[in-house]
Amino acid sequence: MARIVMKFGGTSVADLDRIRNVARRVKREVDNGNQVAVVVSAMSGVTNQLVKYCSDLSPLHDAREYDAVVATGEQVTSGLLAIALQDIGVDARSWQGWQIAIGTDTAHGKARIQSIDGSELIKQMDSGQVAVVAGFQGIAPDNRITTLGRGGSDTSAVALAAGLKAERCDIYTDVDGVYTTDPRIVPKARKLSKISYEEMLELASVGAKVLQTRSVELAMNERVRVQVLSSFSDLPGTMVVDEDEIVEKENVSGIAYSRDEAKITVRRVPDRPGIAATIFGALAEQNVNVDMIVQNVSADGTTDMTFTVGKADLARAHAALGGIKSQIEYGELLEDPNVAKISVVGVGMRSHAGIANTMFRALADKAINIQVISTSEIKVSVLIAAEYTELAVRALHTAYGLDAT
Ligand code: ADP
Ligand code: ASP
Ligand code: MG
């Protein structure tokens, strides 16, 4: 008998029929003799609606009340799935984050899990009851409900698997595994039977939504065996494994895109020490994360500083930069939300030259202009106009020989 965690995303619990389908899958694992904890997301679309209610009422709302609102989507599905399980003869009950308890820090809207007290839950599971856990939520030391950032139910599932010392954590979603790129925009994408933690972490952090970045980080640190698979088919999924378990290493294993960033250019900044510290210091003070950065110096002793921030942070970044205008006397501020970041990821980059150049050549062949470039040990990212996102991803997928034959 094994203890396992099964996580079902929004599309998998989108209506009552799908919740019944999930209940049947859970029953199958119970009938196989396993102890099961299930983590559920909200019905698809529900979290977006709840987020919109908050921002429509007040754009700069109290993050603690935002959490009180958006955590409710998962409360509904956890109760519904428990009912569906009971209905087919499976003993089950729902658990909210605070009931377990899943302890987090107080960073409302993007809280991090700090502790899980699984003792009561384990007691109930030992007696044969399925635990249906509301994903995405926890409780902060101030006794208020927190949420873990969009896509956070993946992290709830991995953290629970670590806390319960589960044998594996199965992430059921609307695709049957991790592909070489988003199969919704590249029909020729190939399913990977295995992917390394490092590559999955990098892909998630540059925009591949299939797993939340923190869930991969946690799985890697806590050695949780994560598998991504479909809740609508019985096809084998993708295992996230250690790099040395992968025999055939590709130079590039995946391509990701993100339309969540906006580009800012601070023009004609005096080129002297301390300027970058002032600009990025002002942004950091407002909790604005900066991603890609490029600086061009011109002959007249001024420089243009271009960088990207999350689209959701654009208004705060604008205000922060407005506040230092008199201090550093820049020329003008340009903002462009219509950009996309395209990234190629692969551990093979550590040992192969020319990977970035293949990217630049493929984009040039499609006449796509590169606005900013950034690299890490196993990744190259470029910023381009958003309208070329699909074209760029498809061209790169072909250029790196990833297309399914
Ligand atoms: P869930 O609601 O189950 O958490 P998500 O929408 O968060 O599902 O994640 C699944 C989606 O991730 C897929 O529908 C797919 O469009 C997208 N995706 C992006 N990149 C990839 C990739 N490399 N492999 C598989 N899916 C991907
Ligand atoms: N329901 C939350 C969201 O839409 C969490 C999740 O689905 O993982 O972001
Ligand atoms: Mg998700």
Coordinates of C-alpha atoms and ligand atoms in Angstrom, one line a residue, residues 7 9-11 154 172-175 177-184 208-210, ligand 1:
K7 CA -3.8 17.0 -7.9
G9 CA -6.5 21.5 -12.1
G10 CA -9.3 23.8 -13.0
T11 CA -10.3 22.2 -16.3
D154 CA 0.6 22.6 -7.9
Y172 CA -3.6 15.7 -13.5
T173 CA -4.3 18.5 -16.0
D174 CA -5.8 19.1 -19.5
V175 CA -2.7 17.9 -21.4
G177 CA 2.3 15.6 -20.0
V178 CA 5.1 18.1 -20.4
Y179 CA 5.7 18.9 -24.1
T180 CA 8.7 20.4 -25.9
T181 CA 6.5 23.5 -26.0
D182 CA 2.9 24.5 -25.4
P183 CA 1.0 22.0 -27.5
R184 CA -1.9 24.5 -27.9
A208 CA 5.4 27.2 -19.3
K209 CA 2.3 27.3 -17.2
V210 CA 2.0 23.5 -16.9
Ligands
ADP1 P1 -4.3 23.3 -14.6 O1 -5.6 24.1 -14.5 O2 -4.6 21.8 -14.7 O3 -3.4 23.6 -13.5 P2 -2.8 24.9 -16.5 O4 -3.6 25.7 -17.4 O5 -2.3 25.7 -15.3 O6 -3.7 23.6 -16.0 O7 -1.6 24.2 -17.2 C1 -1.8 23.4 -18.3 C2 -1.6 24.2 -19.6 O8 -0.2 24.5 -19.7 C3 -1.8 23.4 -20.9 O9 -3.2 23.5 -21.2 C4 -0.9 24.0 -21.9 O10 -1.6 25.0 -22.7 C5 0.1 24.8 -21.0 N1 1.5 24.6 -21.4 C6 2.4 25.5 -21.6 N2 3.6 25.0 -21.9 C7 3.4 23.7 -21.8 C8 4.3 22.6 -22.1 N3 5.6 22.7 -22.4 N4 3.8 21.3 -22.0 C9 2.5 21.1 -21.7 N5 1.6 22.1 -21.4 C10 2.1 23.4 -21.5

